Coordinates of C-alpha atoms and ligand atoms in Angstrom, one line a residue:
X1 CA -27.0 27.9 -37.9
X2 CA -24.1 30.3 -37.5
X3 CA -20.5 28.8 -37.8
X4 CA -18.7 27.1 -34.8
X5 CA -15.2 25.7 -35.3
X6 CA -14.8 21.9 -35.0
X7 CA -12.7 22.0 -31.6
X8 CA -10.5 18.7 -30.9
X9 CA -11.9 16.0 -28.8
X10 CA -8.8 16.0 -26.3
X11 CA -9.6 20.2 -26.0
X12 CA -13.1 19.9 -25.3
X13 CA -12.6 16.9 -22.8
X14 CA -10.5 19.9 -20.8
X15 CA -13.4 22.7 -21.7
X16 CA -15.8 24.2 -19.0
X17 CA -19.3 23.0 -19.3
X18 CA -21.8 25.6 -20.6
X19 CA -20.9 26.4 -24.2
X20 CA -21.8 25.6 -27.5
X21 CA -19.8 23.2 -29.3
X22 CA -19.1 21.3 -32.5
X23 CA -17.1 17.9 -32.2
X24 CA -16.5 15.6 -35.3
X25 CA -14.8 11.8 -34.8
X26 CA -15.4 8.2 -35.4
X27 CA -17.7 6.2 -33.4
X28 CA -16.3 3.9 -30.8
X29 CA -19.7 2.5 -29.3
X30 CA -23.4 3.4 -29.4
X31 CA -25.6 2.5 -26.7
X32 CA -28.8 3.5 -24.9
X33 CA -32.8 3.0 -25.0
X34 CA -35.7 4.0 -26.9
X35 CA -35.4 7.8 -25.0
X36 CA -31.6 8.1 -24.9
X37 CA -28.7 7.4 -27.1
X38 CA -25.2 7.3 -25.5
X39 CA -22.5 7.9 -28.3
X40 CA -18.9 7.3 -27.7
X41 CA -16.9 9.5 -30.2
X42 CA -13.1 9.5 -30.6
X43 CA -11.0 11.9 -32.7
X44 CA -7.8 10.9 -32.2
X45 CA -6.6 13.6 -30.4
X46 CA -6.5 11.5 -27.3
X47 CA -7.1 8.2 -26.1
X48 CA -9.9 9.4 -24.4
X49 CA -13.7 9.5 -26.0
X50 CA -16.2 12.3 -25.7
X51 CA -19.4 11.3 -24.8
X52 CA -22.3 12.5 -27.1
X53 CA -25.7 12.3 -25.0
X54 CA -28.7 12.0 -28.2
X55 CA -32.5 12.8 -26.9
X56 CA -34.5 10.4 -29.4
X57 CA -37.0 12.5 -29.4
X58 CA -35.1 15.4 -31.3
X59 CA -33.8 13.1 -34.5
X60 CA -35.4 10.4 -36.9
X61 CA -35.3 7.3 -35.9
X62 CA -33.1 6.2 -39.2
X63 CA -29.8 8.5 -38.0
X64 CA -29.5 6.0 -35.1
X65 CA -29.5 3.1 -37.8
X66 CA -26.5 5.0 -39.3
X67 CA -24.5 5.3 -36.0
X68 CA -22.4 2.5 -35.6
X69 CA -19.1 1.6 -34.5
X70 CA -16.4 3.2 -37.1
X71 CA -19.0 5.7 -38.8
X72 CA -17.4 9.5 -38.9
X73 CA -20.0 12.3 -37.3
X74 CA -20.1 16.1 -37.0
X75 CA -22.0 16.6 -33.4
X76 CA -23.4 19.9 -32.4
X77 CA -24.7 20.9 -29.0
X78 CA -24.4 22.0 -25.6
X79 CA -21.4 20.9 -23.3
X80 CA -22.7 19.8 -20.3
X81 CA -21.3 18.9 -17.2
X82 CA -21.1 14.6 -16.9
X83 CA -22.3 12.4 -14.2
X84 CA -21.9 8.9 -15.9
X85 CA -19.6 8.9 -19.1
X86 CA -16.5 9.0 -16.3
X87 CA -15.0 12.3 -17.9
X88 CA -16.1 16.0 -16.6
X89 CA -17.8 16.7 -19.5
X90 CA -20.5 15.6 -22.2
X91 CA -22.1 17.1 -25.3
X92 CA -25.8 17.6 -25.2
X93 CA -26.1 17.1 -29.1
X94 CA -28.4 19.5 -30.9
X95 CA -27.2 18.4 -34.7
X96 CA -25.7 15.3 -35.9
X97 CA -24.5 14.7 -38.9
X98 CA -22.9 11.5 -40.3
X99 CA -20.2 11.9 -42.7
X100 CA -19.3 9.0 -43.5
X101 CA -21.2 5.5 -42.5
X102 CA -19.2 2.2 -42.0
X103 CA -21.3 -0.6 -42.5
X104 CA -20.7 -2.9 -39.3
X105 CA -21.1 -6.1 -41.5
X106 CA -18.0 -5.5 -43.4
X107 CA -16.0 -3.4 -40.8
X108 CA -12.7 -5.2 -39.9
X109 CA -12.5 -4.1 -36.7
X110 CA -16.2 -4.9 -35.6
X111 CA -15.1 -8.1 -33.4
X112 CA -15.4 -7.0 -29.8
X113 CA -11.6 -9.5 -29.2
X114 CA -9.0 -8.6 -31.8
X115 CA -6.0 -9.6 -30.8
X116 CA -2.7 -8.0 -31.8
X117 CA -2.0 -10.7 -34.1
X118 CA -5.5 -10.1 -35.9
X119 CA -4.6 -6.4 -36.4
X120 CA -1.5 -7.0 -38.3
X121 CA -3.2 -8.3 -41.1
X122 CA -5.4 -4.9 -41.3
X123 CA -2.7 -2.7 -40.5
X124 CA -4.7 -0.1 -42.8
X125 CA -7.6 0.1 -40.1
X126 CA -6.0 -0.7 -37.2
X127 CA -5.0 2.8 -36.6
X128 CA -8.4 3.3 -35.8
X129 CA -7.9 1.2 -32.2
X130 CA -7.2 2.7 -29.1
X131 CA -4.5 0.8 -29.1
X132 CA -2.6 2.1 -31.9
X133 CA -3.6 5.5 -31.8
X134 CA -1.8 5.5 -28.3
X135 CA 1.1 4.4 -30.3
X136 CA 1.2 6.5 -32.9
X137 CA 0.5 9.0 -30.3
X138 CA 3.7 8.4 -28.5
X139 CA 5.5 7.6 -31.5
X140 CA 5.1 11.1 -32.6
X141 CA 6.1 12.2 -28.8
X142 CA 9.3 10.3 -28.5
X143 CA 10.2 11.9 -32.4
X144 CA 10.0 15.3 -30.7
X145 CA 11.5 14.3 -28.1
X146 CA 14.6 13.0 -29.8
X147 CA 14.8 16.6 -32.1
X148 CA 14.7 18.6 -28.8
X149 CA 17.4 16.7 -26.7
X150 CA 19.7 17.1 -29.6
X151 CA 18.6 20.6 -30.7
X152 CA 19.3 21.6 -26.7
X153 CA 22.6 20.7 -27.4
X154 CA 23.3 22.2 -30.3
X155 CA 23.7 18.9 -32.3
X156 CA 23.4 19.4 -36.2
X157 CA 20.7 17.3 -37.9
X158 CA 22.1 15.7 -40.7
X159 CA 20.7 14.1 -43.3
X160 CA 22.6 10.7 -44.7
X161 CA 21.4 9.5 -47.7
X162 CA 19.3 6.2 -48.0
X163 CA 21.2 4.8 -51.4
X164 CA 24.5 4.0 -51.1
X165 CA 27.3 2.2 -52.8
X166 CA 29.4 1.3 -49.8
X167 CA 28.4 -2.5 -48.5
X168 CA 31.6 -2.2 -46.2
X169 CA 29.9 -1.2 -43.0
X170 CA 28.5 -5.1 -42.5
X171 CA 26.1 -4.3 -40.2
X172 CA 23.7 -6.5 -42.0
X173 CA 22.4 -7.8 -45.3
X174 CA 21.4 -5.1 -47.6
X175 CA 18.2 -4.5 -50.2
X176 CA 19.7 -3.8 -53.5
X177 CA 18.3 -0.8 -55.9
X178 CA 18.4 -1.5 -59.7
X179 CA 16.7 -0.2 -62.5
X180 CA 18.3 -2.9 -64.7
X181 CA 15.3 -5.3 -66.2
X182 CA 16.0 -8.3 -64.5
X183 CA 14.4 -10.6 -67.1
X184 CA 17.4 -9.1 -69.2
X185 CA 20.4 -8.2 -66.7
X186 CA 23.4 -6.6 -68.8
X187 CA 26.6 -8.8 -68.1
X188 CA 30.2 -7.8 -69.0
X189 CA 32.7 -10.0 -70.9
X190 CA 33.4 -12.4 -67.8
X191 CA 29.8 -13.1 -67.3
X192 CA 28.9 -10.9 -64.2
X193 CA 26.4 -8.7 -63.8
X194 CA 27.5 -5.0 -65.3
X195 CA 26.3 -2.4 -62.8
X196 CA 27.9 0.3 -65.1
X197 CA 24.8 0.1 -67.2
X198 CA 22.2 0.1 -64.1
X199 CA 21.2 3.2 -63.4
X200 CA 24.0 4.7 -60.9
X201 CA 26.5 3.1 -62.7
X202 CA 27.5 1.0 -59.8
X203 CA 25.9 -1.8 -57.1
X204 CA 24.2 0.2 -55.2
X205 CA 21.7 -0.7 -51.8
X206 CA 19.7 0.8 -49.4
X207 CA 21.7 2.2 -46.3
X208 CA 22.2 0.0 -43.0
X209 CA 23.3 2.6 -41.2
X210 CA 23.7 6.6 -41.1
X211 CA 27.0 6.6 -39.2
X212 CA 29.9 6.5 -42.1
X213 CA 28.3 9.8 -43.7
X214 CA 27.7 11.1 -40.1
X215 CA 31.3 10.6 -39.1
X216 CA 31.4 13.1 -42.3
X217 CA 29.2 16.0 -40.7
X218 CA 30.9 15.4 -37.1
X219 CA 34.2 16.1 -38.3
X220 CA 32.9 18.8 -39.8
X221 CA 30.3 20.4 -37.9
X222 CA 31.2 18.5 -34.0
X223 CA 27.9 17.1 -33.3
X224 CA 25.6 15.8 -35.6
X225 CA 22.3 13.2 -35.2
X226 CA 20.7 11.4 -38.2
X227 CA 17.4 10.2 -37.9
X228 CA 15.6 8.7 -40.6
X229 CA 14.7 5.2 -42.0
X230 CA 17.1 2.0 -42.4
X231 CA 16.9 -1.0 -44.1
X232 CA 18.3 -4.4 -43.1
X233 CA 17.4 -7.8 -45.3
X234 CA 17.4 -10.0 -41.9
X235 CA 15.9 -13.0 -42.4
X236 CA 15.2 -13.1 -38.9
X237 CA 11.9 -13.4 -37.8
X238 CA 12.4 -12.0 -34.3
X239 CA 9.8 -9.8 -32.0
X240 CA 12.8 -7.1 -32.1
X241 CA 13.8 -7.1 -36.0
X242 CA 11.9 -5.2 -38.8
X243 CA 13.6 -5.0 -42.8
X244 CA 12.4 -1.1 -42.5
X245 CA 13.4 0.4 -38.8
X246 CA 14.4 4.3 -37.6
X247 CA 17.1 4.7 -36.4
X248 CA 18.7 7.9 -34.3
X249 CA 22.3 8.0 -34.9
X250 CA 24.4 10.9 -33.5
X251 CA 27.9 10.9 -34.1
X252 CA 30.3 13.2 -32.0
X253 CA 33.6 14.8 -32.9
X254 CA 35.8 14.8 -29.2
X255 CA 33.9 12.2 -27.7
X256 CA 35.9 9.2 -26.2
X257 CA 34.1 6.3 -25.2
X258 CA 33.1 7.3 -21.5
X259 CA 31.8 10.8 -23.2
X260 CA 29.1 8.3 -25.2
X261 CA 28.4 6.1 -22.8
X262 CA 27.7 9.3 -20.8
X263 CA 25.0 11.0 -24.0
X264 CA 23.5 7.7 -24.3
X265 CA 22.3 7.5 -20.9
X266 CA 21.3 11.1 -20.7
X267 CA 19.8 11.1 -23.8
X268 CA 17.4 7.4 -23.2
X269 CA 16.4 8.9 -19.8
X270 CA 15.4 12.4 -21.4
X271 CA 13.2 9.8 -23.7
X272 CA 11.9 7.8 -21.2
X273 CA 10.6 11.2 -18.6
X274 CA 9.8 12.7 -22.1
X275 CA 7.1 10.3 -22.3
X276 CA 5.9 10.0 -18.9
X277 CA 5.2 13.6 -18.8
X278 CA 3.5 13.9 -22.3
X279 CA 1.7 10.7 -22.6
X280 CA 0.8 9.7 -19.5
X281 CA -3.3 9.0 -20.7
X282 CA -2.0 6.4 -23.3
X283 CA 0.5 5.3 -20.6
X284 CA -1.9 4.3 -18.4
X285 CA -4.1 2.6 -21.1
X286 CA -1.4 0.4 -22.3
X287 CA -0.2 -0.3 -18.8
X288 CA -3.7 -1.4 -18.3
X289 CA -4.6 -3.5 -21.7
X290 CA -0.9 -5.1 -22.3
X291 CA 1.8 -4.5 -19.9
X292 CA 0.9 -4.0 -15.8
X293 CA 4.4 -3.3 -15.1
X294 CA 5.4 -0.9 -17.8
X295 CA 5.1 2.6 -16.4
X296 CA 6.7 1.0 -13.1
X297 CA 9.4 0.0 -15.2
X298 CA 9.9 3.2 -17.3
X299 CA 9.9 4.8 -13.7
X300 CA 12.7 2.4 -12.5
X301 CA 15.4 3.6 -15.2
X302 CA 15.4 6.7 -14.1
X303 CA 16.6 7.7 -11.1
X304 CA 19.8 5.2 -11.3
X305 CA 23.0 5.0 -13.1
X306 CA 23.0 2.1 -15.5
X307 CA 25.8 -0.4 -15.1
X308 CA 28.9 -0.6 -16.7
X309 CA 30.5 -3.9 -17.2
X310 CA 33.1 -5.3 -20.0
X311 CA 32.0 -8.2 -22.2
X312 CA 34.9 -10.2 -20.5
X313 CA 33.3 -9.5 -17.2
X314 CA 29.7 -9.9 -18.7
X315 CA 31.0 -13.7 -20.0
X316 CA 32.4 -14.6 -16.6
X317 CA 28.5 -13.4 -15.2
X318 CA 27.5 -15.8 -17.5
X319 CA 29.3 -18.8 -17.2
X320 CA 28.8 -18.6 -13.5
X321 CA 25.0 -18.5 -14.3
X322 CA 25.0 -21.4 -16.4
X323 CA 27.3 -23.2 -13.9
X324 CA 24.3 -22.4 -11.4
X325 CA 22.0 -24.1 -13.1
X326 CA 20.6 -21.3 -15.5
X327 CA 19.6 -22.4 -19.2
X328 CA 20.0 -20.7 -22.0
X329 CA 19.2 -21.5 -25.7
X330 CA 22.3 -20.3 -27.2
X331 CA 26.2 -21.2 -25.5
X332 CA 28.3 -18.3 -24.3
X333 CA 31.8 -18.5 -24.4
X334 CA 34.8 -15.3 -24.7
X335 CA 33.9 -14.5 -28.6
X336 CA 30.4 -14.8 -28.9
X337 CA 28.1 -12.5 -29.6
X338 CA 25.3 -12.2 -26.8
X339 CA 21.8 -13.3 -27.7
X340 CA 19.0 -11.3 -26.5
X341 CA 18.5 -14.2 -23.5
X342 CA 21.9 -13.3 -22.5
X343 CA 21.5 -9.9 -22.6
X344 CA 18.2 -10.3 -20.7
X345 CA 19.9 -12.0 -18.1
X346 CA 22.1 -9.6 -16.9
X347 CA 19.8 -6.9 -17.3
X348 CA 17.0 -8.5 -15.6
X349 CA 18.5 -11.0 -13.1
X350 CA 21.7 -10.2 -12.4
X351 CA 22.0 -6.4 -12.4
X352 CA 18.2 -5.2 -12.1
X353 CA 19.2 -1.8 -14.3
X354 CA 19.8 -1.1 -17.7
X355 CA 23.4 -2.3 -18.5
X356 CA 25.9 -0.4 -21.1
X357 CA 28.7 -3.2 -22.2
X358 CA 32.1 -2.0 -23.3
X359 CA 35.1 -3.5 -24.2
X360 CA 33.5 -6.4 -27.0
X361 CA 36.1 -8.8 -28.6
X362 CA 37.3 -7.2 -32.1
X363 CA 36.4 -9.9 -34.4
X364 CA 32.4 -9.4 -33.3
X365 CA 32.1 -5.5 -34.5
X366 CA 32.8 -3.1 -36.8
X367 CA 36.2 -2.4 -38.6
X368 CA 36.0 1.3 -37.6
X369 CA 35.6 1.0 -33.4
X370 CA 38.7 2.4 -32.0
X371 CA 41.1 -1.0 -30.6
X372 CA 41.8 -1.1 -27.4
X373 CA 45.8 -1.1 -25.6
X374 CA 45.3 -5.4 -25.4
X375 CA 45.1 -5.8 -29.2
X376 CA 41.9 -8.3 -29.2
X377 CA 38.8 -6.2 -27.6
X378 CA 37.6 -2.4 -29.6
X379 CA 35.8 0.0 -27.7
X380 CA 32.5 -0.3 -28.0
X381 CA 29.2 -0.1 -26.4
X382 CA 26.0 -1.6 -26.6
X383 CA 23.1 -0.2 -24.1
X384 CA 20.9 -2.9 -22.7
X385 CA 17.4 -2.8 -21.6
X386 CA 14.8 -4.9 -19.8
X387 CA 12.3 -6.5 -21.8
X388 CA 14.2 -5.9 -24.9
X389 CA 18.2 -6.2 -24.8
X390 CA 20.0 -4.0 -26.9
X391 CA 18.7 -0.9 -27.4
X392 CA 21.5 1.4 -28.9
X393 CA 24.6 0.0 -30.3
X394 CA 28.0 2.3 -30.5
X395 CA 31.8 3.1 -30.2
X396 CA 34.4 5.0 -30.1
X397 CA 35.8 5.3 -33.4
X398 CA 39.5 4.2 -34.7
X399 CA 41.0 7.9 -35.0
X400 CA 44.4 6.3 -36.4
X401 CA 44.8 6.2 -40.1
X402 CA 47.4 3.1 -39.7
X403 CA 45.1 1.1 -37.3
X404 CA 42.0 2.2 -39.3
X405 CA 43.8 0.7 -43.1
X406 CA 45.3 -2.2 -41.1
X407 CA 42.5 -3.2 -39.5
X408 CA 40.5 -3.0 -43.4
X409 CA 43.2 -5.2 -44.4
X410 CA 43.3 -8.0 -42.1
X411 CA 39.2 -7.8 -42.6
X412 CA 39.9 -8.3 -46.3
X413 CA 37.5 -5.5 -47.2
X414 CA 37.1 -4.3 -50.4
X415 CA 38.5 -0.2 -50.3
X416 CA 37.2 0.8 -53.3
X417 CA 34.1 2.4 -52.0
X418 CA 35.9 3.2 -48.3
X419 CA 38.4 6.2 -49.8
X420 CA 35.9 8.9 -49.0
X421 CA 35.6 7.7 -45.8
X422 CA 39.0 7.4 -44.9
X423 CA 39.5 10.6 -45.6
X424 CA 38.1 11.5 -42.3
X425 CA 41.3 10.2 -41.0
X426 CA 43.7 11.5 -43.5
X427 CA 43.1 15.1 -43.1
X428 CA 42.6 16.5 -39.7
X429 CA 41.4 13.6 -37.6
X430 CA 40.1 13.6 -34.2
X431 CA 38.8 11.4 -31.6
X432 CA 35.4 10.8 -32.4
X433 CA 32.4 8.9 -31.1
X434 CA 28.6 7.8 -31.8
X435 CA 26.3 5.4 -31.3
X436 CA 22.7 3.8 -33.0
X437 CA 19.6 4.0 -31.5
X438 CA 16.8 1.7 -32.8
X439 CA 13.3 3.7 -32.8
X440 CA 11.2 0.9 -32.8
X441 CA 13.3 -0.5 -30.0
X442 CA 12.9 2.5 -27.8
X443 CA 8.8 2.3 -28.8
X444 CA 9.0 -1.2 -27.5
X445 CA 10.4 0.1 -23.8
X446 CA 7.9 2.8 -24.1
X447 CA 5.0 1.3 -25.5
X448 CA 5.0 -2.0 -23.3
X449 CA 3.8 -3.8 -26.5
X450 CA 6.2 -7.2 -26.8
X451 CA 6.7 -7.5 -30.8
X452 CA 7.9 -4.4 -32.9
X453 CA 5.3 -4.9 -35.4
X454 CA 3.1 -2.9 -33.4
X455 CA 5.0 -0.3 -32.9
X456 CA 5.4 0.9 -36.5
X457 CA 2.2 1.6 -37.9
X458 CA 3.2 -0.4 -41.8
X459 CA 5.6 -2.8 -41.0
X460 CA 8.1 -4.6 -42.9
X461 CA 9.1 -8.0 -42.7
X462 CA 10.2 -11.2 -44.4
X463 CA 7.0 -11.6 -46.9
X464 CA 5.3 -8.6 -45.7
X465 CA 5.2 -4.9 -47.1
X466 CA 1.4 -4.8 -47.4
X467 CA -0.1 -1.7 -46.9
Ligands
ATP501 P1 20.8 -6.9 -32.9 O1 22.1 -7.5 -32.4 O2 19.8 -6.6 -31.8 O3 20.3 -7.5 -34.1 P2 22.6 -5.0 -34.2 O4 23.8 -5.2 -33.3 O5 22.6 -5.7 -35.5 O6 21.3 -5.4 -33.4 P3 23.4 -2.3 -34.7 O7 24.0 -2.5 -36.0 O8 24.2 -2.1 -33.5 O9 22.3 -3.5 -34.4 O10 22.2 -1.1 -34.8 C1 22.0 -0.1 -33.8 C2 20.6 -0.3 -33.2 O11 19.6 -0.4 -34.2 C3 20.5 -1.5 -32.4 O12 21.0 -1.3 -31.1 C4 18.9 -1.7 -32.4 O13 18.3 -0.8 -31.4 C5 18.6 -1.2 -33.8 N1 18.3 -2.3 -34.7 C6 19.3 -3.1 -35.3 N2 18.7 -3.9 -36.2 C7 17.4 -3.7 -36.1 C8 16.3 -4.3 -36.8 N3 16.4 -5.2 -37.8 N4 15.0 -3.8 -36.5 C9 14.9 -2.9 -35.6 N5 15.9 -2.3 -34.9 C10 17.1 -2.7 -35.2
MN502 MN1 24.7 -3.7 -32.1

């Protein structure tokens, strides 16, 4: 036989009938009689299968035996023109070849019902489902998507690094990196632990956030993005909270607030049409399988500006809610931060769009957001969503180098490892801006799936970093 390129399942599903083709994959189903074999083969290329139409009369008997769900083929033949498989086309196979056989006793994903849940604990075959294959599909989509917004706009991609010494940002509990032998931890005179012999010479963790080093390349280059992986040691067990997340941070030299809130918007709606024109065949399929209202609800934050409100005026929503009659797990007074329920609420119920809160009570957020004229609320900004609640957290940042060291003061932060950064404001400062978008939170809006487990294909959670 002469040599014929392996073309891509998704290519071949968009081929006209009447040529001769070779498709490899993984088997999805086999069914049929003694005459006919019907083959559904998926490569991964789409969420849709080929269908591979197998006279019995032209192979052994003991090839069938070998094709079951999960085995890997080569499949030669003729690309016909399809009357059953629903898609346009089908292969007429000529040669089939199994590379690989999967032996349907011992297959973890042989049971007709696995449920999400079930999949978790073989996340290292569970990228084999249609299921997550239309994840990682769009996962991959919506990381394009994100370089190509900010490379339209000329934002720099920087890249922070993921150990750091600074634990002053306190946007969560950090993961610690040592090399010291913990069975024998060097101490100093005092009795504490003495970093200078560990391996940097200092404490050092895994990053929580991009932003302090990206406030770096903004002041330097005007618009920068990070994008890369974060850790936070929540002990929270939450559908919305992973240790290891993504997170897209851009960070924007002479950008006040109004200028972010603006970006954010822009930028989650680029995402959001972004994925309804590139992914609309595992759209559809997760619609379908998980979530009837998803692309409905994708399609609803588009074409309307999202709401602004202040926290003060969000509490006030809230109290009157509660005064109605509505329960809520958590209280809500002026100082509290908003649970997801909250957040929810006024999303969902009260505004029926995507809601971008400014104006947050100082003593809930970071010492860097820029304080606002009434000395107790900073400017920031988180963006909420349906379904999910906060999606992107940001600010504008404290440009004044006597509001910035007071406000480090009163915090009773340690300055040690802060210098570098308050450098930005010592020499040649400028308003600035940026703001956090969580990846896996944006999957979840995208994806329709309801825990962010799924949305990462090797999650990591409290006692879990298998696979
Ligand atoms: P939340 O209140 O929802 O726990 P946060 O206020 O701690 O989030 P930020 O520090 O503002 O989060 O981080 C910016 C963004 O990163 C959030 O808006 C969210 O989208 C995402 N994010 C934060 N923590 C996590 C996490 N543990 N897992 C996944 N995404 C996260
Ligand atoms: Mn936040």
């Amino acid at each position: 036989m002469e040599t014929l390129k392996r073309t891509k399942i998704k290519d071949l599903l968009a081929t006209k009938p009447g040529i001769e083709v070779l498709a490899k994959g993984w088997v999805r189903t086999k069914r049929g009689n003694k005459q006919v074999k019907f083959i559904a083969l998926n490569d991964g290329s789409t969420i849709n299968n080929i269908q591979i139409v197998a006279n019995a009369e032209l192979f052994d008997e003991e090839l069938f035996k070998k094709i079951t769900t999960g085995a890997s083929l080569s499949v030669r033949g003729k690309l016909v023109e399809s009357v059953g498989s629903g898609q346009a086309v089908e292969i007429q196979a000529t040669d089939i070849q199994v590379l690989g056989e999967c032996d349907p006793m011992r297959f973890p994903l042989q049971k007709k019902d696995t449920t999400l849940e079930y999949l978790r604990s073989v996340a290292h075959m569970r990228l084999r489902t249609n299921t997550f294959g239309a994840v990682l599909r769009i996962r991959n989509q919506m990381a394009f998507a994100i370089h190509t917004f900010f490379n339209q706009k000329g934002f720099v991609y920087l890249h922070t690094p993921l150990i750091t010494e600074s634990d002053a940002e306190g946007a969560g509990d950090m993961f610690q990196v040592t090399t010291m032998d913990l069975k024998n931890i060097p101490l100093d005179k005092k009795g504490n632990v003495d970093f200078s012999k560990d391996f940097f010479g200092k404490k050092t963790s895994l990053t929580v956030s991009g932003q302090l080093e990206g406030e770096l390349g903004a002041t330097a280059v005007g618009e920068i993005y990070t994008f890369g992986p974060t850790f936070r040691a929540e002990n929270s067990n939450t559908p919305r909270h992973l240790a290891e997340f993504w997170m897209i941070e851009p960070e924007m030299a002479f950008y006040d607030i109004n200028d972010n809130m603006e970006l954010a918007e822009e930028f989650v709606k680029f995402l959001v049409q972004w994925a309804l024109d590139h992914c609309m065949d595992d759209l559809k399929f997760l619609n379908d399988k998980y979530d009837d209202g998803l692309i409905e609800r994708m399609k609803s934050v588009l074409g309307i500006a999202f709401q602004k409100v202040t926290y003060t005026e969000a509490v006030e929503i809230l109290e009157k809610a509660i005064a109605d009659g509505v329960k809520f797990e958590y209280p809500v007074h002026w100082g509290t931060d908003f649970q997801s329920e909250h957040e929810r609420y006024l999303v969902e119920k009260h505004f029926g769009k995507p809601v971008i809160l400014i104006d947050f009570p100082k003593d809930i957020k970071a010492f860097y957001m820029k304080q606002n004229e009434d000395g107790r609320t900073v400017r920031g900004m988180d963006v909420l969503f349906p379904k999910i609640g906060e999606i992107i957290g940001g600010s504008e940042r404290e440009a004044s180098l006597e509001k910035l060291e007071t406000r480090i003061e009163e915090l009773g932060m340690s300055r040690k490892n802060l210098e570098w950064y308050i450098d930005t404001r010592r020499y040649g400062s400028v308003p600035h801006s940026g703001f956090g978008l969580g990846f896996e939170r944006l999957l979840l809006f995208v994806t329709g799936m309801s825990n962010i487990r799924d949305v990462i294909p090797f999650p990591r959670t409290p006692k879990n970093a298998e696979f």
